[in-house]
């Protein structure tokens, strides 16, 4: 499979992703795709050839191998990577649809644009991005459950007992390099778990940011209504405004210094009258 073409196709998602989305994409291609292509395929390449059982009964080895490995780890991980990366194409497709719609609108409305930025996560694109995160986290979690269910955990046993026909009795079977395969299995499981965590963090970030915008928008609307109501109040009651102003009369010339001066002038007048 040409993973380079998939990486080139999904690299355009970085333009529309958040910080968590960029980290998720780096995790997928560095710690999962690269490890899968470079190392994991070689570790499981000789799995069926080096599978050994202590019997020469024809068909017993094949039946026991199919029982121990119902599906190869390599094929399961390849299917997992395809399913996990495909939801990101939903975002790319939605942005391309917006760009095409904006071009059609611009040609029919003399250069005016329908979207200021087609890649901005607003409206339907926000929901598409959120749904893609849910699908990515769901696929990763689903494949982890399938791997755990099929192999009864993430361990690689050194010895496996097989009693299936046409085996004559209980047969001991051994897989090649079980410790190395166990290490790579745990590495891929931990990488998938980290990717799920990044998707959950990005979903929380998007939802929190959306709620914050709605709260700020609601506050702005309340402030605007408050200002408009106070601007319209004097116009609706002009007479009451004039009455309130005229009912309270204040002499602007009266001050404490003027009152003191009046008292000083009244004292000599009283003395003259007494004399």
CSV table of C-alpha atoms in Angstrom, one decimal, residues 92 94 123 165 250:
chain,number,residue,atom,x,y,z
A,92,UNK,CA,-11.2,18.2,3.2
A,94,UNK,CA,-16.5,19.9,2.9
A,123,UNK,CA,-21.7,26.4,10.7
A,165,UNK,CA,-9.0,-31.9,14.5
A,250,UNK,CA,-30.1,75.1,42.7
